[in-house]
Coordinates of C-alpha atoms in Angstrom, one line a residue:
Chain A
M1 CA 0.0 0.0 0.0
T2 CA 2.8 2.4 0.8
D3 CA 4.6 1.6 -2.4
L4 CA 5.2 5.1 -3.5
T5 CA 6.2 5.3 -7.1
A6 CA 6.8 8.5 -9.0
A7 CA 3.1 8.6 -9.8
G8 CA 2.1 8.1 -6.2
S9 CA 3.4 11.4 -4.8
R10 CA 1.4 14.2 -3.3
T11 CA 0.0 17.0 -5.4
L12 CA -1.2 20.5 -4.7
P13 CA -5.0 21.1 -4.2
Q14 CA -6.7 21.8 -7.5
R15 CA -10.1 23.3 -8.4
T16 CA -12.5 22.4 -11.1
H17 CA -12.9 24.7 -14.1
P18 CA -14.1 28.3 -13.2
I19 CA -16.9 28.1 -15.8
S20 CA -18.3 25.1 -14.0
P21 CA -21.0 27.0 -12.0
I22 CA -22.4 28.6 -15.1
A23 CA -22.3 25.3 -17.1
R24 CA -24.0 23.6 -14.2
A25 CA -26.7 26.2 -14.0
L26 CA -27.4 25.9 -17.7
T27 CA -27.8 22.1 -17.5
A28 CA -30.7 22.9 -15.2
L29 CA -32.2 25.2 -17.8
P30 CA -34.8 22.9 -19.3
G31 CA -36.3 22.1 -15.9
I32 CA -36.3 25.7 -14.9
A33 CA -37.9 26.8 -18.1
V34 CA -40.8 24.4 -17.7
G35 CA -41.3 25.6 -14.1
A36 CA -41.0 29.2 -15.1
I37 CA -43.5 28.9 -18.0
A38 CA -46.0 27.3 -15.6
L39 CA -45.4 30.0 -13.1
G40 CA -45.6 32.8 -15.6
A41 CA -48.8 31.3 -17.1
S42 CA -50.5 31.0 -13.7
I43 CA -49.5 34.2 -12.0
G44 CA -48.6 36.2 -15.0
S45 CA -51.9 35.8 -16.7
K46 CA -53.6 37.5 -13.7
I47 CA -51.4 40.6 -13.9
G48 CA -51.1 40.4 -17.7
A49 CA -47.4 39.9 -17.9
V50 CA -46.8 36.3 -18.9
V51 CA -43.6 36.6 -20.8
P52 CA -41.7 39.1 -18.7
L53 CA -42.5 37.2 -15.5
A54 CA -41.4 33.9 -17.0
I55 CA -38.1 35.4 -18.3
A56 CA -37.5 37.1 -14.9
A57 CA -38.1 33.7 -13.1
V58 CA -35.7 31.9 -15.4
V59 CA -33.0 34.5 -15.1
G60 CA -33.5 34.8 -11.4
L61 CA -33.3 31.0 -10.8
L62 CA -30.2 30.7 -13.1
V63 CA -28.4 33.5 -11.2
L64 CA -29.4 31.8 -7.9
I65 CA -28.1 28.4 -9.0
A66 CA -24.9 29.9 -10.5
A67 CA -24.3 31.9 -7.3
T68 CA -24.7 28.9 -5.0
G69 CA -22.7 26.9 -7.6
Y70 CA -19.9 29.5 -7.4
L71 CA -19.8 29.3 -3.6
S72 CA -19.4 25.6 -3.7
W73 CA -16.9 25.9 -6.5
T74 CA -14.7 28.1 -4.3
R75 CA -14.9 25.4 -1.5
L76 CA -14.1 22.4 -3.6
T77 CA -10.6 21.2 -4.0
Y78 CA -9.0 17.9 -4.9
W79 CA -5.5 16.5 -4.7
F80 CA -3.6 13.3 -4.2
D81 CA -2.3 12.8 -0.7
D82 CA 0.9 11.2 0.6
D83 CA -0.5 7.7 0.3
G84 CA -1.4 8.4 -3.3
D85 CA -5.2 8.4 -2.6
L86 CA -7.5 11.0 -4.1
R87 CA -8.9 13.5 -1.6
I88 CA -11.9 15.7 -2.2
D89 CA -12.8 18.5 0.2
S90 CA -16.1 20.2 -0.5
G91 CA -19.2 21.8 1.0
V92 CA -20.2 25.3 1.9
V93 CA -22.3 24.8 5.0
T94 CA -21.3 21.3 5.9
R95 CA -17.7 20.5 5.0
Q96 CA -17.1 17.1 3.6
E97 CA -13.7 15.5 3.3
R98 CA -13.6 12.4 1.2
R99 CA -10.8 10.0 0.6
L100 CA -11.0 7.6 -2.3
Q101 CA -8.7 4.7 -1.9
L102 CA -7.1 4.2 -5.3
S103 CA -6.2 0.6 -4.4
R104 CA -10.0 0.0 -4.6
L105 CA -10.5 2.0 -7.8
Q106 CA -13.1 0.5 -10.1
T107 CA -13.8 2.8 -12.9
V108 CA -13.1 6.3 -14.1
D109 CA -15.7 7.6 -16.5
I110 CA -15.7 10.7 -18.5
V111 CA -19.1 12.0 -19.3
R112 CA -19.9 14.9 -21.6
P113 CA -23.5 16.1 -21.2
F114 CA -24.7 18.2 -24.2
V115 CA -24.6 21.7 -22.6
V116 CA -21.3 21.0 -20.9
R117 CA -19.8 19.9 -24.2
L118 CA -20.5 23.3 -25.7
F119 CA -18.1 24.8 -23.2
G120 CA -15.5 22.1 -24.0
L121 CA -15.8 20.7 -20.5
S122 CA -16.2 17.1 -19.2
E123 CA -17.4 15.5 -16.0
V124 CA -15.2 12.9 -14.3
R125 CA -16.9 10.1 -12.4
I126 CA -14.7 8.1 -10.1
E127 CA -15.9 4.8 -8.6
V128 CA -14.2 2.8 -5.9
A129 CA -15.3 -0.6 -4.5
G130 CA -17.4 -0.6 -1.4
D131 CA -20.9 0.1 -0.2
G132 CA -22.6 3.4 0.0
E133 CA -20.7 6.5 -0.9
S134 CA -18.3 4.9 -3.3
R135 CA -18.6 7.4 -6.1
A136 CA -17.2 10.9 -6.6
I137 CA -18.2 13.3 -9.4
L138 CA -16.0 16.2 -10.4
Q139 CA -17.9 18.9 -12.3
Y140 CA -16.3 20.1 -14.6
L141 CA -12.8 19.9 -16.1
T142 CA -11.5 20.7 -19.5
E143 CA -11.4 17.7 -21.8
A144 CA -7.6 17.6 -21.6
D145 CA -7.6 17.9 -17.8
A146 CA -10.2 15.2 -17.5
D147 CA -8.2 12.8 -19.7
A148 CA -5.1 13.6 -17.8
L149 CA -6.8 13.1 -14.4
R150 CA -8.2 9.8 -15.6
T151 CA -4.8 8.6 -16.8
D152 CA -3.3 9.8 -13.5
L153 CA -5.9 7.9 -11.4
L154 CA -5.5 4.7 -13.4
T155 CA -1.7 4.8 -13.3
R156 CA -1.7 5.3 -9.5
A157 CA -4.3 2.6 -9.1
A158 CA -2.3 0.2 -11.3
A159 CA 0.8 0.9 -9.1
H160 CA -1.2 -0.2 -6.1
H161 CA -1.9 -3.6 -7.4
A162 CA 0.4 -4.2 -10.2
D163 CA 0.8 -7.7 -9.0
T164 CA -2.9 -8.7 -9.0
T165 CA -4.0 -7.5 -12.4
A166 CA -4.0 -10.3 -14.9
P167 CA -1.1 -10.3 -17.3
R168 CA -2.2 -8.7 -20.5
E169 CA -0.9 -8.5 -23.9
A170 CA 1.6 -5.7 -24.4
I171 CA -0.2 -2.5 -24.9
D172 CA 2.3 0.3 -25.1
S173 CA 1.3 3.2 -23.1
I174 CA -1.6 4.5 -21.0
G175 CA -4.3 6.3 -23.0
E176 CA -3.4 4.5 -26.1
E177 CA -6.1 2.2 -27.3
H178 CA -7.3 0.4 -30.4
L179 CA -10.8 -0.2 -31.5
I180 CA -12.0 -3.8 -31.4
A181 CA -15.6 -3.4 -32.2
T182 CA -18.4 -1.0 -33.1
V183 CA -22.1 -1.4 -33.1
P184 CA -23.6 0.1 -36.3
N185 CA -26.5 2.4 -35.4
G186 CA -28.8 0.6 -38.0
R187 CA -28.3 -2.7 -36.3
L188 CA -28.9 -1.1 -32.9
A189 CA -32.2 0.4 -34.1
I190 CA -33.4 -2.9 -35.6
S191 CA -32.3 -4.9 -32.6
L192 CA -34.4 -2.6 -30.3
L193 CA -37.4 -2.9 -32.6
L194 CA -37.1 -6.6 -32.6
R195 CA -37.2 -7.1 -28.9
G196 CA -40.2 -9.0 -27.7
A197 CA -41.1 -6.3 -25.2
T198 CA -41.0 -3.7 -27.9
V199 CA -43.3 -5.8 -30.2
G200 CA -45.7 -6.2 -27.3
L201 CA -45.6 -2.5 -26.5
V202 CA -46.2 -1.5 -30.1
L203 CA -49.2 -3.9 -30.3
L204 CA -50.5 -2.5 -27.1
T205 CA -50.1 1.0 -28.4
V206 CA -52.0 0.2 -31.5
L207 CA -54.7 -1.4 -29.5
V208 CA -55.0 1.7 -27.2
I209 CA -55.2 4.0 -30.2
A210 CA -57.8 1.9 -31.9
V211 CA -60.0 1.6 -28.7
T212 CA -59.6 5.3 -27.9
V213 CA -60.5 6.4 -31.5
L214 CA -63.5 4.1 -31.5
Q215 CA -64.7 5.3 -28.1
A216 CA -64.1 9.0 -28.2
G217 CA -63.4 9.9 -31.9
P218 CA -60.2 11.3 -33.4
A219 CA -60.0 14.1 -30.9
A220 CA -58.8 11.5 -28.4
L221 CA -55.6 11.0 -30.4
I222 CA -54.0 13.8 -28.3
V223 CA -54.3 11.6 -25.2
V224 CA -52.9 8.7 -27.2
L225 CA -49.9 10.8 -28.2
I226 CA -49.0 11.1 -24.6
T227 CA -49.8 7.7 -23.2
G228 CA -49.0 5.7 -26.3
G229 CA -45.8 7.5 -26.7
F230 CA -44.2 6.1 -23.6
P231 CA -43.2 2.7 -25.0
L232 CA -41.6 4.4 -27.9
L233 CA -40.0 6.9 -25.6
S234 CA -38.2 4.2 -23.7
L235 CA -37.0 2.8 -27.0
V236 CA -35.7 6.1 -28.1
G237 CA -34.0 6.5 -24.8
E238 CA -32.1 3.3 -25.2
Y239 CA -31.2 4.2 -28.7
V240 CA -29.9 7.6 -27.7
K241 CA -27.9 5.9 -24.9
Y242 CA -26.2 3.3 -27.0
H243 CA -25.8 5.4 -30.2
D244 CA -22.3 5.1 -31.8
F245 CA -21.3 2.3 -29.4
T246 CA -17.6 1.5 -29.6
I247 CA -15.4 -0.9 -27.7
A248 CA -11.7 -0.2 -27.6
E249 CA -9.0 -2.1 -25.8
S250 CA -6.7 0.0 -23.6
R251 CA -4.1 -0.8 -21.0
D252 CA -6.7 -0.5 -18.3
G253 CA -9.3 -2.6 -19.8
L254 CA -12.1 -2.4 -22.4
R255 CA -13.2 1.2 -22.9
L256 CA -16.8 1.6 -23.9
R257 CA -18.0 4.8 -25.5
H258 CA -21.5 5.6 -26.5
G259 CA -24.3 8.2 -26.4
L260 CA -25.9 10.7 -28.7
T261 CA -26.7 13.7 -26.5
Q262 CA -24.4 12.7 -23.8
T263 CA -21.2 10.8 -24.6
Q264 CA -20.3 8.3 -22.0
S265 CA -16.9 6.7 -21.7
Q266 CA -16.5 3.8 -19.3
T267 CA -13.6 1.5 -18.6
V268 CA -14.2 -2.2 -17.8
P269 CA -11.1 -3.6 -16.1
P270 CA -11.1 -7.3 -16.9
G271 CA -10.2 -8.2 -13.2
R272 CA -13.5 -6.5 -12.1
V273 CA -15.8 -8.5 -14.2
Q274 CA -17.8 -10.8 -11.9
A275 CA -20.2 -12.5 -14.3
I276 CA -21.3 -12.3 -17.9
E277 CA -24.5 -13.2 -19.7
L278 CA -25.3 -13.6 -23.4
M279 CA -28.9 -12.7 -23.8
S280 CA -30.9 -13.2 -27.0
P281 CA -34.6 -12.3 -27.3
L282 CA -36.8 -14.4 -29.5
L283 CA -36.7 -12.2 -32.6
W284 CA -32.9 -12.0 -32.5
H285 CA -32.4 -15.8 -32.8
R286 CA -32.7 -15.9 -36.6
R287 CA -30.0 -13.2 -36.9
N288 CA -27.9 -14.8 -34.3
W289 CA -27.6 -11.6 -32.3
V290 CA -26.8 -11.4 -28.6
R291 CA -26.5 -8.7 -26.0
V292 CA -23.8 -9.1 -23.4
N293 CA -24.7 -8.1 -19.8
L294 CA -22.1 -7.8 -17.0
N295 CA -22.0 -7.9 -13.3
I296 CA -19.2 -5.6 -12.2
A297 CA -18.1 -5.3 -8.6
G298 CA -19.6 -2.3 -6.9
V299 CA -21.1 -0.7 -10.1
G300 CA -24.1 -1.1 -12.4
V301 CA -26.6 -0.4 -9.7
T302 CA -25.7 3.2 -8.8
T303 CA -28.0 6.0 -10.0
D304 CA -27.2 9.7 -10.4
S305 CA -29.4 12.6 -9.4
N306 CA -31.6 12.1 -12.4
G307 CA -32.3 8.5 -11.4
Q308 CA -30.4 7.1 -14.4
S309 CA -27.9 4.3 -14.0
V310 CA -24.5 5.9 -14.1
V311 CA -22.5 2.9 -15.0
E312 CA -24.1 0.5 -17.4
S313 CA -23.9 -3.2 -17.0
V314 CA -24.0 -3.8 -20.8
L315 CA -20.8 -4.8 -22.5
V316 CA -22.3 -4.8 -26.0
P317 CA -25.9 -3.8 -26.7
V318 CA -26.1 -6.0 -29.7
A319 CA -23.6 -8.0 -31.8
P320 CA -23.5 -11.1 -33.9
R321 CA -22.7 -14.0 -31.6
D322 CA -19.2 -14.7 -33.0
E323 CA -18.2 -11.1 -32.5
A324 CA -19.7 -11.0 -29.0
L325 CA -17.7 -14.1 -28.1
R326 CA -14.5 -12.5 -29.3
I327 CA -15.3 -9.5 -27.0
V328 CA -16.1 -11.7 -24.1
A329 CA -12.8 -13.5 -24.6
R330 CA -11.1 -10.1 -23.9
V331 CA -12.6 -10.0 -20.4
L332 CA -12.5 -13.7 -19.7
P333 CA -9.2 -14.8 -21.3
G334 CA -8.7 -18.4 -22.1
V335 CA -12.4 -19.3 -22.0
D336 CA -14.1 -20.9 -25.0
L337 CA -17.8 -20.9 -24.2
D338 CA -18.8 -23.1 -27.1
A339 CA -16.3 -25.8 -26.2
I340 CA -17.9 -26.3 -22.7
E341 CA -20.0 -29.4 -22.5
L342 CA -23.5 -28.7 -21.2
T343 CA -25.6 -31.3 -19.5
G344 CA -29.4 -31.0 -19.8
V345 CA -32.1 -31.8 -17.3
P346 CA -34.2 -35.0 -17.0
E347 CA -37.6 -35.1 -18.8
T348 CA -39.4 -35.0 -15.4
A349 CA -38.5 -31.3 -15.4
R350 CA -41.2 -30.7 -18.0
W351 CA -43.8 -30.9 -15.3
R352 CA -42.2 -27.9 -13.7
A353 CA -41.1 -26.0 -16.8
P354 CA -43.1 -27.3 -19.8
F355 CA -41.5 -25.0 -22.3
Q356 CA -38.1 -24.1 -20.8
W357 CA -37.0 -27.5 -19.8
R358 CA -35.3 -28.5 -23.1
R359 CA -33.2 -25.3 -22.9
L360 CA -32.1 -25.8 -19.3
A361 CA -28.5 -26.9 -19.0
A362 CA -25.3 -26.3 -17.1
G363 CA -21.6 -27.1 -17.4
N364 CA -18.1 -26.0 -16.5
D365 CA -14.5 -26.0 -17.5
D366 CA -11.4 -25.2 -15.6
H367 CA -12.2 -21.4 -15.4
V368 CA -15.9 -20.9 -15.5
F369 CA -19.3 -22.3 -14.6
I370 CA -22.1 -21.7 -17.1
T371 CA -25.8 -22.1 -17.1
R372 CA -28.3 -22.0 -20.0
R373 CA -32.0 -21.1 -19.6
G374 CA -34.9 -19.3 -21.1
W375 CA -37.5 -20.4 -23.6
L376 CA -38.2 -17.3 -25.6
T377 CA -35.3 -15.2 -24.4
H378 CA -32.2 -17.3 -24.4
R379 CA -29.7 -16.7 -21.6
L380 CA -26.3 -18.1 -21.2
A381 CA -24.7 -17.0 -17.9
V382 CA -21.0 -17.4 -17.1
I383 CA -19.2 -17.0 -13.8
P384 CA -15.5 -17.5 -13.3
H385 CA -14.9 -20.0 -10.4
A386 CA -12.7 -17.4 -8.7
R387 CA -15.7 -15.0 -8.6
T388 CA -18.1 -17.4 -6.9
Q389 CA -19.5 -15.7 -3.8
S390 CA -21.5 -18.5 -2.4
V391 CA -23.4 -21.6 -3.7
R392 CA -27.0 -22.6 -3.0
V393 CA -29.2 -25.6 -3.5
Q394 CA -32.9 -24.9 -3.3
Q395 CA -36.1 -26.9 -3.7
G396 CA -39.8 -26.1 -3.5
P397 CA -42.6 -28.5 -2.7
W398 CA -43.4 -29.2 -6.4
E399 CA -39.7 -29.8 -7.2
K400 CA -39.6 -32.1 -4.2
R401 CA -42.3 -34.3 -5.7
L402 CA -40.4 -34.5 -8.9
G403 CA -37.1 -35.2 -7.1
L404 CA -35.5 -32.1 -8.6
A405 CA -33.7 -29.1 -7.1
S406 CA -32.0 -25.9 -8.4
M407 CA -28.4 -25.0 -7.9
H408 CA -27.5 -21.3 -7.8
V409 CA -24.1 -19.6 -7.9
D410 CA -24.3 -16.2 -6.2
S411 CA -22.6 -13.3 -7.9
T412 CA -22.4 -9.6 -6.9
R413 CA -25.3 -7.3 -7.7
G414 CA -26.1 -6.9 -11.4
P415 CA -28.3 -8.2 -14.2
V416 CA -26.7 -11.6 -14.4
T417 CA -28.1 -14.6 -12.5
I418 CA -26.4 -17.9 -12.5
A419 CA -28.9 -20.7 -11.9
A420 CA -28.9 -24.3 -12.9
Y421 CA -32.6 -25.1 -12.6
L422 CA -34.3 -28.5 -12.1
R423 CA -31.4 -30.9 -11.8
P424 CA -32.0 -34.2 -10.0
A425 CA -31.6 -33.3 -6.3
A426 CA -28.5 -35.4 -5.7
Q427 CA -26.9 -34.0 -8.8
A428 CA -27.7 -30.4 -7.8
R429 CA -26.1 -31.0 -4.5
E430 CA -23.0 -32.7 -6.1
M431 CA -22.7 -29.7 -8.5
A432 CA -22.8 -27.3 -5.6
E433 CA -20.2 -29.2 -3.7
Q434 CA -17.9 -29.3 -6.7
Q435 CA -18.4 -25.7 -7.5
A436 CA -17.4 -24.8 -3.9
V437 CA -14.2 -26.8 -4.3
R438 CA -13.5 -25.3 -7.7
A439 CA -14.1 -21.8 -6.3
E440 CA -11.7 -22.4 -3.5
I441 CA -9.0 -23.8 -5.8
A442 CA -9.4 -20.9 -8.2
R443 CA -9.3 -18.3 -5.5
R444 CA -6.1 -19.7 -4.1
S445 CA -4.3 -19.7 -7.4
D446 CA -5.8 -16.2 -8.1
G447 CA -4.5 -14.5 -5.0
Chain B
M1 CA -36.9 -39.7 -0.6
A2 CA -33.9 -40.4 1.5
D3 CA -31.4 -39.3 -1.1
V4 CA -33.4 -36.1 -1.6
D5 CA -33.1 -35.2 2.1
D6 CA -29.4 -36.1 2.0
A7 CA -29.0 -33.5 -0.7
F8 CA -29.9 -30.8 1.8
R9 CA -28.3 -32.3 4.9
P10 CA -25.5 -34.4 3.7
P11 CA -24.5 -37.0 6.3
G12 CA -20.9 -37.0 7.4
E13 CA -20.8 -33.3 8.0
P14 CA -20.5 -31.9 11.5
W15 CA -24.1 -30.7 11.7
V16 CA -25.0 -28.5 14.6
A17 CA -28.7 -27.9 15.3
V18 CA -30.1 -24.6 16.6
S19 CA -31.5 -24.1 20.1
E20 CA -35.0 -25.5 20.9
Q21 CA -35.6 -22.1 22.4
L22 CA -36.3 -20.9 18.9
I23 CA -39.3 -23.2 18.9
T24 CA -40.6 -21.4 22.0
A25 CA -39.9 -18.0 20.4
R26 CA -41.7 -18.8 17.2
R27 CA -44.7 -20.4 19.0
I28 CA -45.0 -17.3 21.1
S29 CA -45.1 -15.1 18.0
L30 CA -47.7 -17.5 16.5
A31 CA -49.8 -17.2 19.6
L32 CA -49.6 -13.4 19.5
T33 CA -50.7 -13.4 15.8
W34 CA -53.5 -15.7 16.7
I35 CA -54.9 -13.2 19.2
V36 CA -56.0 -11.2 16.2
V37 CA -57.5 -14.3 14.5
V38 CA -59.4 -15.3 17.6
A39 CA -60.7 -11.7 17.9
G40 CA -62.0 -12.0 14.3
V41 CA -63.7 -15.4 15.0
V42 CA -65.3 -14.1 18.2
A43 CA -66.6 -11.1 16.2
L44 CA -68.3 -13.6 13.8
Y45 CA -70.3 -15.0 16.8
L46 CA -71.3 -11.5 18.0
F47 CA -72.7 -10.3 14.8
A48 CA -76.2 -11.7 14.4
T49 CA -76.2 -11.2 10.6
V50 CA -73.5 -13.9 10.2
P51 CA -74.9 -17.4 10.0
R52 CA -73.8 -19.6 12.8
T53 CA -72.5 -22.3 10.4
I54 CA -70.0 -19.8 9.0
A55 CA -68.8 -18.9 12.4
I56 CA -68.4 -22.5 13.4
A57 CA -66.5 -23.3 10.1
A58 CA -64.2 -20.4 10.8
T59 CA -63.5 -21.6 14.3
I60 CA -62.6 -25.1 13.0
V61 CA -60.3 -23.7 10.3
A62 CA -58.6 -21.4 12.9
V63 CA -58.1 -24.3 15.3
I64 CA -56.7 -26.7 12.7
A65 CA -54.4 -24.0 11.2
F66 CA -53.1 -23.2 14.7
V67 CA -52.4 -26.8 15.6
W68 CA -50.8 -27.4 12.2
L69 CA -48.5 -24.3 12.4
W70 CA -47.7 -25.2 16.0
I71 CA -46.4 -28.6 15.0
L72 CA -44.8 -27.3 11.8
I73 CA -42.8 -24.7 13.8
G74 CA -41.2 -27.6 15.7
R75 CA -40.2 -29.4 12.5
R76 CA -39.0 -26.3 10.8
V77 CA -36.8 -25.2 13.6
R78 CA -35.3 -28.7 13.8
S79 CA -34.6 -28.5 10.1
W80 CA -32.2 -25.6 10.6
G81 CA -28.6 -26.6 10.9
Y82 CA -25.1 -25.4 10.1
A83 CA -21.8 -27.2 9.7
E84 CA -18.3 -25.6 9.8
R85 CA -16.0 -27.3 7.4
E86 CA -12.4 -26.7 6.4
D87 CA -13.0 -24.2 3.7
D88 CA -16.6 -23.2 4.0
V89 CA -19.7 -23.1 6.2
L90 CA -22.9 -24.9 5.3
V91 CA -26.3 -23.7 6.3
T92 CA -29.4 -25.8 5.7
S93 CA -33.0 -24.9 6.4
G94 CA -36.6 -25.3 5.4
L95 CA -39.2 -28.1 5.1
L96 CA -41.5 -27.1 2.2
F97 CA -38.9 -24.8 0.6
R98 CA -35.6 -26.4 1.4
R99 CA -32.2 -24.8 0.9
L100 CA -28.6 -25.4 1.5
V101 CA -26.1 -22.6 1.3
V102 CA -22.4 -23.0 1.0
V103 CA -20.4 -19.9 2.0
P104 CA -16.6 -20.1 1.5
Y105 CA -14.7 -18.4 4.4
G106 CA -12.7 -16.4 1.8
R107 CA -15.9 -14.7 0.6
M108 CA -17.4 -13.6 3.9
Q109 CA -17.4 -9.8 4.3
L110 CA -19.4 -9.4 7.4
V111 CA -20.9 -11.5 10.2
D112 CA -23.8 -9.9 12.0
L113 CA -25.6 -10.9 15.2
K114 CA -29.0 -9.6 16.0
A115 CA -31.7 -10.3 18.6
G116 CA -35.2 -8.8 19.1
P117 CA -36.7 -8.3 22.5
L118 CA -38.4 -11.8 22.5
D119 CA -35.2 -13.4 21.3
R120 CA -33.3 -11.7 24.1
A121 CA -35.8 -12.8 26.7
L122 CA -35.4 -16.4 25.6
G123 CA -31.6 -16.1 25.2
I124 CA -31.3 -16.6 21.5
T125 CA -29.6 -14.7 18.7
T126 CA -29.6 -14.8 14.9
L127 CA -26.3 -14.8 13.0
Q128 CA -26.2 -13.4 9.5
L129 CA -23.5 -14.0 7.0
H130 CA -22.8 -11.5 4.3
T131 CA -20.8 -11.8 1.1
A132 CA -20.5 -9.4 -1.8
A133 CA -23.6 -11.1 -3.3
A134 CA -26.9 -9.8 -2.1
T135 CA -28.5 -13.2 -2.9
T136 CA -26.4 -15.1 -0.5
D137 CA -28.8 -14.7 2.4
A138 CA -27.3 -17.2 4.9
S139 CA -28.6 -16.7 8.4
I140 CA -28.7 -19.0 11.3
P141 CA -31.4 -18.2 13.9
G142 CA -31.8 -19.6 17.4
L143 CA -28.2 -19.6 18.6
T144 CA -27.4 -19.1 22.3
P145 CA -25.5 -15.9 22.7
D146 CA -22.2 -17.5 23.7
I147 CA -22.3 -20.0 20.8
A148 CA -23.3 -17.2 18.4
A149 CA -20.5 -14.9 19.6
G150 CA -18.0 -17.8 19.4
L151 CA -19.1 -18.7 15.9
R152 CA -19.0 -15.0 14.8
D153 CA -15.5 -14.6 16.1
R154 CA -14.4 -17.8 14.4
L155 CA -16.0 -17.0 11.1
A156 CA -14.8 -13.4 11.2
A157 CA -11.2 -14.6 11.9
L158 CA -11.4 -17.2 9.1
G159 CA -13.0 -14.6 6.8
E160 CA -10.2 -12.1 7.5
Q161 CA -7.5 -14.8 7.0
R162 CA -8.8 -16.1 3.8
S163 CA -10.2 -12.9 2.4
A164 CA -9.4 -12.6 -1.3
G165 CA -10.8 -9.2 -2.1
L166 CA -13.3 -9.5 -4.9

């Protein structure tokens, strides 16, 4: 921990960019505008000054936000301390002193929201392992400063556990990266339209429109525009989020970049990947497309002030299976998923899962345990033995009658569940026992 | 049937049962909930509009359910057990919904003890094991405080010693 390299030395306290308070106030503009228009319309119409009042309200609020933002800007400093950890002091009324242990660094993301991008600024999001307040956001730095800070953080973190990161193919220097895959926007759009949920929602929307028009005449279409628009809105949201998706390999891991209005850049260090899932909804099967979901330690469940997930748990939103497997191989080196022999479940399982039972299977090799499930949406979940948190065998009354039981491998929080359903009870228990042993062996050789 | 049960409580492991006091604790809670049920049934007799047959049927159901749950509590508590092994700890539980959890020492992040007022009066404690996975959910209820504290210290020490980060 006290291994102080050249990169691990103390630095002077620094501030974020001086334009930050203004940029921050402007990001709140849409919300303020809506509120001000409502205010102007309600009060202003009484005194006959809708527009001036609305403008006054907007300007007033912006000035207020910028002023408080300026105050907090003057009180926020960050630096690296003697141990090489990042320190952030902030707060006007309540002072907060935070220390982010770089030995536990998970990801450093650079985000460029639309308004902020106009100023040439970036937001830096730093995430460390641990519960609760494990995330720090610095608003805002110039793009060059943000990149430099990220490189600095990653270098210092790498110095902390140079010995534990898996040996990786030689990649010359930090910051250098090469593209390994992109998701064409056309494919992304089609894949979203072909999701079962989407098809259902569109049908529902059509139904709602038809019923409303029949009931209340064409005038009701206005209502439909609002209610029926929601399904499509979520679709558009996802499209905007994953627009121009690129995956590049860098020294620190896979770097994912995506976003139309807000460019997100996220690094997935291979050592932090806890579990992986290849997911393929019904209408993707023919095209052989899959989405790759991830469980990453400590991230993927955090939300920002807007309630949006800050760090996505998607490695690739949609890719042909071969390409997806090549990308997976970068985070799980030495694993050939298609070479792993899967064993299915006995036919008695059909009484518990009449459609799914043929798809249920599980298997393992020296590195990973995998399970297959899902009737319409196919799911292949993969967990490295060394990432096994605990193992469970479970059985309900109906399964008991059939002499079956389910075996689960617990992973950290995230979208991926590893469950080998409906195995013969004795076999499920045997699998659990073996998995516990494999996990122990893998952990020893890992550490 | 035998091998199915063996799957959840494999013989040959050093199984430890939980305290019988847990049966008392759970039966007391059952009796307390039944006060509400009894009140409801009595109300059926008091309202003249309710046919007597329905009131009698409700009484019979309430009595049978009470006796059945009373007996079930005993069997359920006896189904709990844990075994400390060389590399991991096993926790087994349940009758209708059976489960067996294997938690490797190297994965334990936190070991909690907790006891409500009734538990404290009866001298029992619940021990909860936490890993980085939210789904682990391995708890052992009905431990006497000294056994619980001893187990916690042992598990915490082993967890510390074998801890492998993530």
